mmCIF file of N, CA, C and O in Angstrom:
data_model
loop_
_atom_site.group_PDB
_atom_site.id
_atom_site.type_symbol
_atom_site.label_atom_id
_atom_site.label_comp_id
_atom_site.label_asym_id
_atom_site.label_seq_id
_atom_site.Cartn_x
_atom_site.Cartn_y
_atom_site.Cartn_z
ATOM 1 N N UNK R 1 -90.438 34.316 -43.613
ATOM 2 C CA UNK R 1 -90.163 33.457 -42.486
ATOM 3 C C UNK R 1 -91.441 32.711 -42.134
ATOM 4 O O UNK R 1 -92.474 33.353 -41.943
ATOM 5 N N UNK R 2 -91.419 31.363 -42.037
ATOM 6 C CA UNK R 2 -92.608 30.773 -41.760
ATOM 7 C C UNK R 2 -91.964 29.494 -40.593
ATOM 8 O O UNK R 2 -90.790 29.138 -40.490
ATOM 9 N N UNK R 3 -92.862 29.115 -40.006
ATOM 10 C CA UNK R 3 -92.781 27.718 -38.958
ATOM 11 C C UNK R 3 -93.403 27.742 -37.512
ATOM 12 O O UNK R 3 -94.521 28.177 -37.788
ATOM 13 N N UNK R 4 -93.402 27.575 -36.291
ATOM 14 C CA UNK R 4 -93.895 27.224 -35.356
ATOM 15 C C UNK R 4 -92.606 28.322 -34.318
ATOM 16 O O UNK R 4 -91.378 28.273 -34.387
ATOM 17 N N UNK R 5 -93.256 28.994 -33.657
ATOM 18 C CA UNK R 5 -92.125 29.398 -32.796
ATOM 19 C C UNK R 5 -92.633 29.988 -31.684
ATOM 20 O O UNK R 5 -93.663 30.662 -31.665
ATOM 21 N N UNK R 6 -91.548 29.619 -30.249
ATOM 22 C CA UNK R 6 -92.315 29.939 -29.014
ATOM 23 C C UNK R 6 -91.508 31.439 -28.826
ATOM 24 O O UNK R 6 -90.309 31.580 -29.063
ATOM 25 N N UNK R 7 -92.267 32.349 -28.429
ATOM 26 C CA UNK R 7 -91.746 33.633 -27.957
ATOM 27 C C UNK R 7 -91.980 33.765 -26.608
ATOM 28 O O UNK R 7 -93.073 33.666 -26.051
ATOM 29 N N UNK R 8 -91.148 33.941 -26.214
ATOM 30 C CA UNK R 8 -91.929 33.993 -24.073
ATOM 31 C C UNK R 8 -92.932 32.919 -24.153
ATOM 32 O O UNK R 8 -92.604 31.941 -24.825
ATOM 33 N N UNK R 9 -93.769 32.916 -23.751
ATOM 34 C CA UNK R 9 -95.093 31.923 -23.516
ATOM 35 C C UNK R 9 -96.270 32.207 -24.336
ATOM 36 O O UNK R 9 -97.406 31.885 -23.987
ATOM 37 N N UNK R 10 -95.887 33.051 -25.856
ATOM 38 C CA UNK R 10 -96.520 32.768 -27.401
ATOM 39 C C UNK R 10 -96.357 31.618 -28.016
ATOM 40 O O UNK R 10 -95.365 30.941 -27.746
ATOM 41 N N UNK R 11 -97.189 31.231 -28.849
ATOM 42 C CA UNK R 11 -96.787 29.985 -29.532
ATOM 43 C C UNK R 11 -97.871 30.573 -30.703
ATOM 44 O O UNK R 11 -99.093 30.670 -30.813
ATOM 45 N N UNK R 12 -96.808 30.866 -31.414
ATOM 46 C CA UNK R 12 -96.419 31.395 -32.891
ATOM 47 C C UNK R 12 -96.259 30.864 -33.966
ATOM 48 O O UNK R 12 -95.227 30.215 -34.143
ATOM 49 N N UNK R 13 -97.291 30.987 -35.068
ATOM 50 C CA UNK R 13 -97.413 29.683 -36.130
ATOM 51 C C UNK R 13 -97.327 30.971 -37.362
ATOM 52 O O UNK R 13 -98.160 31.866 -37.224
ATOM 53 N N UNK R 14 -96.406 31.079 -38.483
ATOM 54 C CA UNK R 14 -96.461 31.840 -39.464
ATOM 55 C C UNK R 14 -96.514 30.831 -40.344
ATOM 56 O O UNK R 14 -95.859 29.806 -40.159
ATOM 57 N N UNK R 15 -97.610 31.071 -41.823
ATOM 58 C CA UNK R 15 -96.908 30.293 -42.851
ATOM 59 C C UNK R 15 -96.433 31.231 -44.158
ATOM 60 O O UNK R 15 -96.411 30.980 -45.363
ATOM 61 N N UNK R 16 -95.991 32.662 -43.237
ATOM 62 C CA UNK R 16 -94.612 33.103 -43.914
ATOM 63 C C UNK R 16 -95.422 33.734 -45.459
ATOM 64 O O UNK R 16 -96.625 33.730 -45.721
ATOM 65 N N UNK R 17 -94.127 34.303 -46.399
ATOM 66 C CA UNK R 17 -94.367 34.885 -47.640
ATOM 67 C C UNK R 17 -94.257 33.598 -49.012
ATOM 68 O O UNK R 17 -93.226 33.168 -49.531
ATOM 69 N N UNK R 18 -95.696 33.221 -49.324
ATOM 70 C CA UNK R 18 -95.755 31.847 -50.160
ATOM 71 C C UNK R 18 -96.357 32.501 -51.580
ATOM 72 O O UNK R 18 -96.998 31.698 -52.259
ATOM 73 N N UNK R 19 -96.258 33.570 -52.000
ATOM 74 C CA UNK R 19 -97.257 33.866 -53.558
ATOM 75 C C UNK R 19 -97.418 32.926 -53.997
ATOM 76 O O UNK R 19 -98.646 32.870 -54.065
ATOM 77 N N UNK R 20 -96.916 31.764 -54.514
ATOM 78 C CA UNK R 20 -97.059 30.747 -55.223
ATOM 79 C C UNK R 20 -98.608 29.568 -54.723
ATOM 80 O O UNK R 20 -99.336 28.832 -55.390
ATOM 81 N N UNK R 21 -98.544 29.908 -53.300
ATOM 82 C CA UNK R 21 -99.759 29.563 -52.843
ATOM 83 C C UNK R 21 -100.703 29.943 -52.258
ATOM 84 O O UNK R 21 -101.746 29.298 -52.150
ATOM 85 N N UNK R 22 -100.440 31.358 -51.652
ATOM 86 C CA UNK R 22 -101.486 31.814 -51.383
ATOM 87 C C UNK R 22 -101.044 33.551 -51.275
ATOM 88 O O UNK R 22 -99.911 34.017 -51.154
ATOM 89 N N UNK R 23 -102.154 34.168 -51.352
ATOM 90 C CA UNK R 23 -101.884 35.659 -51.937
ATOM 91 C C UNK R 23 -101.797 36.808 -50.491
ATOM 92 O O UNK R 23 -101.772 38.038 -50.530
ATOM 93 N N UNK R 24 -101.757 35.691 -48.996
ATOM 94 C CA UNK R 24 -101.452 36.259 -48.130
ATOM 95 C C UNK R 24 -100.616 35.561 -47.300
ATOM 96 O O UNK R 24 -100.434 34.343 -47.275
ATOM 97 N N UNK R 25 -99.917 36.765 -46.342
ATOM 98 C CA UNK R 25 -98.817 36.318 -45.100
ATOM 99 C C UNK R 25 -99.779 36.416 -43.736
ATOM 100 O O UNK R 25 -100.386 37.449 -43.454
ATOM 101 N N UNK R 26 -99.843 35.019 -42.811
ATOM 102 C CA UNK R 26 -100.676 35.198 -42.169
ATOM 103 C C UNK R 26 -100.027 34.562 -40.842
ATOM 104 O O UNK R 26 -99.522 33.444 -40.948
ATOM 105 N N UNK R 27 -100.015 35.188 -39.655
ATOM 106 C CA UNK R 27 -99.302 34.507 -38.307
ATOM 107 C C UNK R 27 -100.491 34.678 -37.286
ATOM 108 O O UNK R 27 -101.226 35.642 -37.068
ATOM 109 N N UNK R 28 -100.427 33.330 -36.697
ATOM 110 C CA UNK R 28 -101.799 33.244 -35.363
ATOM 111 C C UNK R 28 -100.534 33.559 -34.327
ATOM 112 O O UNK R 28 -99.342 33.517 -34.632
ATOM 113 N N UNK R 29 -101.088 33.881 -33.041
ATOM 114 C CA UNK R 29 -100.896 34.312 -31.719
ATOM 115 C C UNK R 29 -101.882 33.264 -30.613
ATOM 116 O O UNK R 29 -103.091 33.063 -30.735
ATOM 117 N N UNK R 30 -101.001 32.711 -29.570
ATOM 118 C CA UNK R 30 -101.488 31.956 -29.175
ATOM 119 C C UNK R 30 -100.980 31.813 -27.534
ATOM 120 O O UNK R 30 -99.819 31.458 -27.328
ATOM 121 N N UNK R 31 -101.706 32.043 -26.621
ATOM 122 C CA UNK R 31 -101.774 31.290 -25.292
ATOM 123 C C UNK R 31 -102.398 30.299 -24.870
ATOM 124 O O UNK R 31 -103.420 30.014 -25.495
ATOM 125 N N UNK R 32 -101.999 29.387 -23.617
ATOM 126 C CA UNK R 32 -102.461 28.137 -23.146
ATOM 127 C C UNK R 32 -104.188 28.393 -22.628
ATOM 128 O O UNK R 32 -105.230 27.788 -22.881
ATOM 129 N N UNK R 33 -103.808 29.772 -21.675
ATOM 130 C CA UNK R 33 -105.068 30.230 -20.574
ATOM 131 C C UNK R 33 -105.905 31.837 -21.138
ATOM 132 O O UNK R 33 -106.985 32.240 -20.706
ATOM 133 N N UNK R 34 -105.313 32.311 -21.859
ATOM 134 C CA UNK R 34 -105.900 33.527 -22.472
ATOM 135 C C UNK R 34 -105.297 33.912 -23.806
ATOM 136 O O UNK R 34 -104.247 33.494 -24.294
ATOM 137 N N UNK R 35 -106.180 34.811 -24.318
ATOM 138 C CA UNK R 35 -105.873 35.606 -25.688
ATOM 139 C C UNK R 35 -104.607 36.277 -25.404
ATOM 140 O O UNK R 35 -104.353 36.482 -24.217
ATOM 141 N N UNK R 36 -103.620 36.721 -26.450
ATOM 142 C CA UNK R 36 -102.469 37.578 -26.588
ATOM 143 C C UNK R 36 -103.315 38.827 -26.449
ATOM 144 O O UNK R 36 -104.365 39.069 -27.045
ATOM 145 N N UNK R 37 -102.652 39.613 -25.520
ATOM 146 C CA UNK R 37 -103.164 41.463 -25.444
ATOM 147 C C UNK R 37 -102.688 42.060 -26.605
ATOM 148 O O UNK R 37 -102.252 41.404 -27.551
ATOM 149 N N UNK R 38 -102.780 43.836 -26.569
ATOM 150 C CA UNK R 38 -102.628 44.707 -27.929
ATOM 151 C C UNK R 38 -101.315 44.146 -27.750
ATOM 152 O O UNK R 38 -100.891 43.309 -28.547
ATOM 153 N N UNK R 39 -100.531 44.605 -26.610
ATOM 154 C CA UNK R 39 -99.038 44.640 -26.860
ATOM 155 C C UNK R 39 -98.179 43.491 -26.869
ATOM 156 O O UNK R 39 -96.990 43.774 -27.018
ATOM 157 N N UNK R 40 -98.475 42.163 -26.739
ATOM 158 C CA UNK R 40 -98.397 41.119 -27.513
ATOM 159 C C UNK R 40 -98.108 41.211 -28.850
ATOM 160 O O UNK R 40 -97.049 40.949 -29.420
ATOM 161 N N UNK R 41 -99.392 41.702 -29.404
ATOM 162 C CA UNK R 41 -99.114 41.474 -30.776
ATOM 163 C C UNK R 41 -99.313 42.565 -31.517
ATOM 164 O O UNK R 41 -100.045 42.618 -32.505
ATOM 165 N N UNK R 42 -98.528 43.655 -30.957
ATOM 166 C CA UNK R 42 -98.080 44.805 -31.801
ATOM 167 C C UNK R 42 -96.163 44.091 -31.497
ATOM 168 O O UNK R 42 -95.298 44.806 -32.003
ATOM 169 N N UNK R 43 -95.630 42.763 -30.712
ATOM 170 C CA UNK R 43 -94.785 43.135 -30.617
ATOM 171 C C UNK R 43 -94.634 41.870 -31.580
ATOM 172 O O UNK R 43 -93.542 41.845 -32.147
ATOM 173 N N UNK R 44 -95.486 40.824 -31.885
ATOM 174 C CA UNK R 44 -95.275 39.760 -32.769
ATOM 175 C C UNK R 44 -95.106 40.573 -34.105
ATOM 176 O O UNK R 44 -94.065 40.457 -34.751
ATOM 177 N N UNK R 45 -96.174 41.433 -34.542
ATOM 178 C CA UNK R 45 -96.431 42.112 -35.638
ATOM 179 C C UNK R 45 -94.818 42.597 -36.261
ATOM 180 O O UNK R 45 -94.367 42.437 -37.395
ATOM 181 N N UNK R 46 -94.111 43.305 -34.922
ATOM 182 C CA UNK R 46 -93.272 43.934 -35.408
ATOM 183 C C UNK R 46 -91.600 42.800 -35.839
ATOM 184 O O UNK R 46 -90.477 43.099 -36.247
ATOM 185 N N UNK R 47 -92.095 41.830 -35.565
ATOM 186 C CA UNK R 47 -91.503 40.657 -35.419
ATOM 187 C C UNK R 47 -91.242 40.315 -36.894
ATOM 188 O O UNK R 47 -90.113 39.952 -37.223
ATOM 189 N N UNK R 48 -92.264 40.414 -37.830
ATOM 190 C CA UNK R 48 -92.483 39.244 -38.859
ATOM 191 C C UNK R 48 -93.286 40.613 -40.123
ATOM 192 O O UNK R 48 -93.535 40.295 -41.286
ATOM 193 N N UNK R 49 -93.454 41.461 -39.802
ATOM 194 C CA UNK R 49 -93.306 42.759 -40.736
ATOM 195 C C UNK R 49 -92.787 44.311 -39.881
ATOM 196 O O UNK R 49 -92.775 44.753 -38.732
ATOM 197 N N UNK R 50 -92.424 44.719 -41.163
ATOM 198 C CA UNK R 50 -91.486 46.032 -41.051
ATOM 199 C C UNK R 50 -93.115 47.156 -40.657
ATOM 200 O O UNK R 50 -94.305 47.178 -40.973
ATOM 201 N N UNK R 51 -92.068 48.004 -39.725
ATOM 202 C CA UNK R 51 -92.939 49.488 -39.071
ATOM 203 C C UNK R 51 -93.866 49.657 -40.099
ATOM 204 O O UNK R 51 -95.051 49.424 -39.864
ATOM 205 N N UNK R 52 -93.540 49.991 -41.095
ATOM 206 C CA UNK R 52 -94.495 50.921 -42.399
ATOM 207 C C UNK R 52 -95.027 49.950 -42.693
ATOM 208 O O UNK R 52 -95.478 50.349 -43.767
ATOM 209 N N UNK R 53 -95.608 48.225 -42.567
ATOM 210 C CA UNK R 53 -96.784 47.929 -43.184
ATOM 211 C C UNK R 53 -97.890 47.527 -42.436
ATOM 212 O O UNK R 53 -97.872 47.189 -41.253
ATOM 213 N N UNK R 54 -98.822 47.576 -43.154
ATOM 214 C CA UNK R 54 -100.033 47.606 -42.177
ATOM 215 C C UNK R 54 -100.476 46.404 -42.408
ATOM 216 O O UNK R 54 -100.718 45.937 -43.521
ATOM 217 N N UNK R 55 -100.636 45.674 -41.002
ATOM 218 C CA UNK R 55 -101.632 44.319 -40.921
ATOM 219 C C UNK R 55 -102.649 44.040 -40.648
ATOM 220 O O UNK R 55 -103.103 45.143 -40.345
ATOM 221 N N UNK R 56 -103.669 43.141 -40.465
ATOM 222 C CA UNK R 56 -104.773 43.056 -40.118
ATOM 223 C C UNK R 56 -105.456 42.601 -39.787
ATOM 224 O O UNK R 56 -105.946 42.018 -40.754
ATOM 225 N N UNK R 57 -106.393 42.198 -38.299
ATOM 226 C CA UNK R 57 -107.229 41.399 -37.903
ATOM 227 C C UNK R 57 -108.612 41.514 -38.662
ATOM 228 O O UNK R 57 -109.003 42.603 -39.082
ATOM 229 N N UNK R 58 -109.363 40.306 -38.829
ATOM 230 C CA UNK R 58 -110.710 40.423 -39.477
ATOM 231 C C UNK R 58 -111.382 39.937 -38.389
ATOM 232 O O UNK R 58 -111.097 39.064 -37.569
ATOM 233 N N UNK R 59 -112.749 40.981 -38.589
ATOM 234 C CA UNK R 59 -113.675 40.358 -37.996
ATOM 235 C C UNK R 59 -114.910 40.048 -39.019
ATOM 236 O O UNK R 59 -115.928 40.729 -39.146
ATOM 237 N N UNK R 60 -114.514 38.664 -39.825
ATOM 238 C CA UNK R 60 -115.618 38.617 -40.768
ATOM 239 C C UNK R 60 -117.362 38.327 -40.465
ATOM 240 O O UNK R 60 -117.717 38.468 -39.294
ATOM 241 N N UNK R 61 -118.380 37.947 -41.451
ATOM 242 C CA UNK R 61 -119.659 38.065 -41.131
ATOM 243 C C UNK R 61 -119.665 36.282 -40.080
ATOM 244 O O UNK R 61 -118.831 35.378 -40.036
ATOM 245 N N UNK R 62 -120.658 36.414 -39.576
ATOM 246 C CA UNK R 62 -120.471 35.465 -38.235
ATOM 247 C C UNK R 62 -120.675 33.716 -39.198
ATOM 248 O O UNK R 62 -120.207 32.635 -38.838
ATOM 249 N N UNK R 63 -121.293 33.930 -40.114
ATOM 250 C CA UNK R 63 -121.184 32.579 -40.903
ATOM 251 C C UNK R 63 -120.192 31.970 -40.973
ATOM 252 O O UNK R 63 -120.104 30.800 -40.602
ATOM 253 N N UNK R 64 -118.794 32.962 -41.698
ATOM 254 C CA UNK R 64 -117.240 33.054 -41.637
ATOM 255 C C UNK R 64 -116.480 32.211 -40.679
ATOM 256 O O UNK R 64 -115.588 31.395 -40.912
ATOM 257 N N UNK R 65 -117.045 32.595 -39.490
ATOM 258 C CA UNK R 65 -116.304 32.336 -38.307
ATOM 259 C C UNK R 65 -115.268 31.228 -38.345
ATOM 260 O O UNK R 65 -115.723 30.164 -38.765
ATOM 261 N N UNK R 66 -114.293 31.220 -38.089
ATOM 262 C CA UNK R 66 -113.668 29.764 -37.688
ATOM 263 C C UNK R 66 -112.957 30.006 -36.250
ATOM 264 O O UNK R 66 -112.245 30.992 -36.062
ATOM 265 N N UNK R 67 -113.168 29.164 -35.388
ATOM 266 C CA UNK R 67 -112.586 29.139 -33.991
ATOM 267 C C UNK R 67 -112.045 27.621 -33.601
ATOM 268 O O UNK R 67 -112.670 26.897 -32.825
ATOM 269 N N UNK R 68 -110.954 27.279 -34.163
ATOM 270 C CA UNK R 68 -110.191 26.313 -33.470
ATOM 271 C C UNK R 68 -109.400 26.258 -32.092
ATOM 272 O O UNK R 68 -109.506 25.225 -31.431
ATOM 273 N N UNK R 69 -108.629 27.282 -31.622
ATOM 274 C CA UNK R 69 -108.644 28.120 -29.905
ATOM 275 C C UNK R 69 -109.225 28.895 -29.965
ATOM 276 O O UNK R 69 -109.253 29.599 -30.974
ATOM 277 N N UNK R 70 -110.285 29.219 -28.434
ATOM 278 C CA UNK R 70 -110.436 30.582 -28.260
ATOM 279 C C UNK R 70 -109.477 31.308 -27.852
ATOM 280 O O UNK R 70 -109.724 32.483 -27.579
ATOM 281 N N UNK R 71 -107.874 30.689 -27.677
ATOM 282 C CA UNK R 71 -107.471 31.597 -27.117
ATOM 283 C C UNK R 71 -106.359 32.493 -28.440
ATOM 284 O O UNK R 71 -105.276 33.075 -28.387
ATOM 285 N N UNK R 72 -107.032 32.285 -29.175
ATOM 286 C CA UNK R 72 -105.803 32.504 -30.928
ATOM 287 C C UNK R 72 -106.516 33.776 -31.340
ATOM 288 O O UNK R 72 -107.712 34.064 -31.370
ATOM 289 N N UNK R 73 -105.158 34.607 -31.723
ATOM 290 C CA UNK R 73 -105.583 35.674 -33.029
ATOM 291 C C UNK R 73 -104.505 35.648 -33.770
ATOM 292 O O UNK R 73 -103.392 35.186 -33.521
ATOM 293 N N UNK R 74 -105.134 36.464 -35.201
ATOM 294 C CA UNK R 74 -104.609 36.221 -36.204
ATOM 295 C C UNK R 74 -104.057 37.769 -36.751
ATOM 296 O O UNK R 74 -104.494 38.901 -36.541
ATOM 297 N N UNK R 75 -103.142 37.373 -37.377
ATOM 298 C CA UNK R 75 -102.349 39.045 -38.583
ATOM 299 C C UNK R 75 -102.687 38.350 -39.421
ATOM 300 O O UNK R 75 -102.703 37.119 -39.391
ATOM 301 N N UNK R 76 -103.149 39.372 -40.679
ATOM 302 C CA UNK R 76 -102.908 39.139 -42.019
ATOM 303 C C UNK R 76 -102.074 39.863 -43.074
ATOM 304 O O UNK R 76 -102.316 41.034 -42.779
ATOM 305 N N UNK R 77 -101.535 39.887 -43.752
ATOM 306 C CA UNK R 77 -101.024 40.739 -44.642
ATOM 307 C C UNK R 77 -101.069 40.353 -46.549
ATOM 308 O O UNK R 77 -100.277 39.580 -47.089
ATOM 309 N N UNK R 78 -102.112 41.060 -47.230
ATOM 310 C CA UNK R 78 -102.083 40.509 -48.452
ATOM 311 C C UNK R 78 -100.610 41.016 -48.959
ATOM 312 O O UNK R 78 -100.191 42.127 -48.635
ATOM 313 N N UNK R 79 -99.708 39.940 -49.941
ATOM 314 C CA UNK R 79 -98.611 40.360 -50.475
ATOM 315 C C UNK R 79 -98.912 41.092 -51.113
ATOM 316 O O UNK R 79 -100.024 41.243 -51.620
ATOM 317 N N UNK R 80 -97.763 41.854 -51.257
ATOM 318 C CA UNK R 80 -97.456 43.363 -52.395
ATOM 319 C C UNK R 80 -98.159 44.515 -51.997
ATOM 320 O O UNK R 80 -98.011 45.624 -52.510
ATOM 321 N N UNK R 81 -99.114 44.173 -50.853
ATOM 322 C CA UNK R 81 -100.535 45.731 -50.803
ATOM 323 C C UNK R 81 -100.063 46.061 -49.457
ATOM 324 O O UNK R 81 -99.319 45.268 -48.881
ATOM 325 N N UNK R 82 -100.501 47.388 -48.784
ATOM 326 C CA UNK R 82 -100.324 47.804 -48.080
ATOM 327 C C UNK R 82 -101.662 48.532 -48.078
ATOM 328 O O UNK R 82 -102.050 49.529 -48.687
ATOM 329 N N UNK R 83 -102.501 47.361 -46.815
ATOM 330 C CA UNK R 83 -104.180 47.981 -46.579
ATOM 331 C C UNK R 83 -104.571 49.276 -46.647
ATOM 332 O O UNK R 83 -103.659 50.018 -46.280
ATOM 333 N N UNK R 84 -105.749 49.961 -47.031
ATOM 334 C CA UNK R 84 -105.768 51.436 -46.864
ATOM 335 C C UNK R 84 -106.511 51.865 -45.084
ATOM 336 O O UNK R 84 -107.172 51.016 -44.485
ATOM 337 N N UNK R 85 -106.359 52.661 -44.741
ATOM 338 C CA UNK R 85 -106.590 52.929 -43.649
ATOM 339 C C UNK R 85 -107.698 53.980 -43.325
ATOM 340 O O UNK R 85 -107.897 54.913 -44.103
ATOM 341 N N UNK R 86 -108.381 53.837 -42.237
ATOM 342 C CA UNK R 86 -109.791 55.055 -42.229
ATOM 343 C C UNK R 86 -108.750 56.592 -41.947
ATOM 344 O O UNK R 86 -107.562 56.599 -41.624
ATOM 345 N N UNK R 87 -109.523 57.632 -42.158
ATOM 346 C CA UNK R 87 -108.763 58.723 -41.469
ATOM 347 C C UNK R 87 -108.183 58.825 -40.438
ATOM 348 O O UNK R 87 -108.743 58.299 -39.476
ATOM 349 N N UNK R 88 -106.894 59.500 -40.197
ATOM 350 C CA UNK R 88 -106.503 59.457 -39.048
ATOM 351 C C UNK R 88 -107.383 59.941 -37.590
ATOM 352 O O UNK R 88 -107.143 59.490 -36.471
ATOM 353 N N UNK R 89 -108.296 60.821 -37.870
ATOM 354 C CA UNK R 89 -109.109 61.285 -37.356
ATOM 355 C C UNK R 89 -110.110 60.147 -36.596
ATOM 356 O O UNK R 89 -110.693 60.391 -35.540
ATOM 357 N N UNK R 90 -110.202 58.898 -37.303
ATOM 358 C CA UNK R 90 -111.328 58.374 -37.020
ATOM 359 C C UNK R 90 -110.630 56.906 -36.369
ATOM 360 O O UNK R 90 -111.410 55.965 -36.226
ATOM 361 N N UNK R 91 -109.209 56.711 -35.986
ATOM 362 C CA UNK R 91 -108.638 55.545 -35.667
ATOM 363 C C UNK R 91 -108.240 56.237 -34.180
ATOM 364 O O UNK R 91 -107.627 55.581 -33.338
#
């Protein structure tokens, strides 16, 4: 599922499951006046992938950075993988 979509007062941009062009599924989260909270987007998450896979915010090295809103975050999901996770102990 990919396109532009408003959820309550989210504004929700997926460009969906594309292998052919790129080797990840990736959806931003977006408010006018602030960032989406956890439960925001544990509820987008659950929106646009199933319980059992794991997604992922990056916080890459600060060179990386790209900030077009401050008020945007991002899921990622590489196709076919299912990220590995630290111990349960340590999350």
């Amino acid at each position: 599922m990919y396109g532009v979509f408003e959820i309550g007062d989210l504004l929700v941009i997926s460009s969906g499951s594309q292998p052919d062009v790129s080797p990840w599924e990736h959806v931003s989260v977006s408010l006018r006046d602030r960032c989406p909270t956890w439960d925001e987007m544990c509820k987008i998450k659950d929106l646009f992938w199933g319980s059992h896979e794991t997604v992922l915010q990056f916080h890459p090295t600060r060179e990386k950075y790209v900030n077009h809103n401050e008020f945007c975050l991002h899921l990622w999901k590489k196709i076919g993988e299912n990220a590995e996770l630290p111990p349960a102990n340590h999350i």
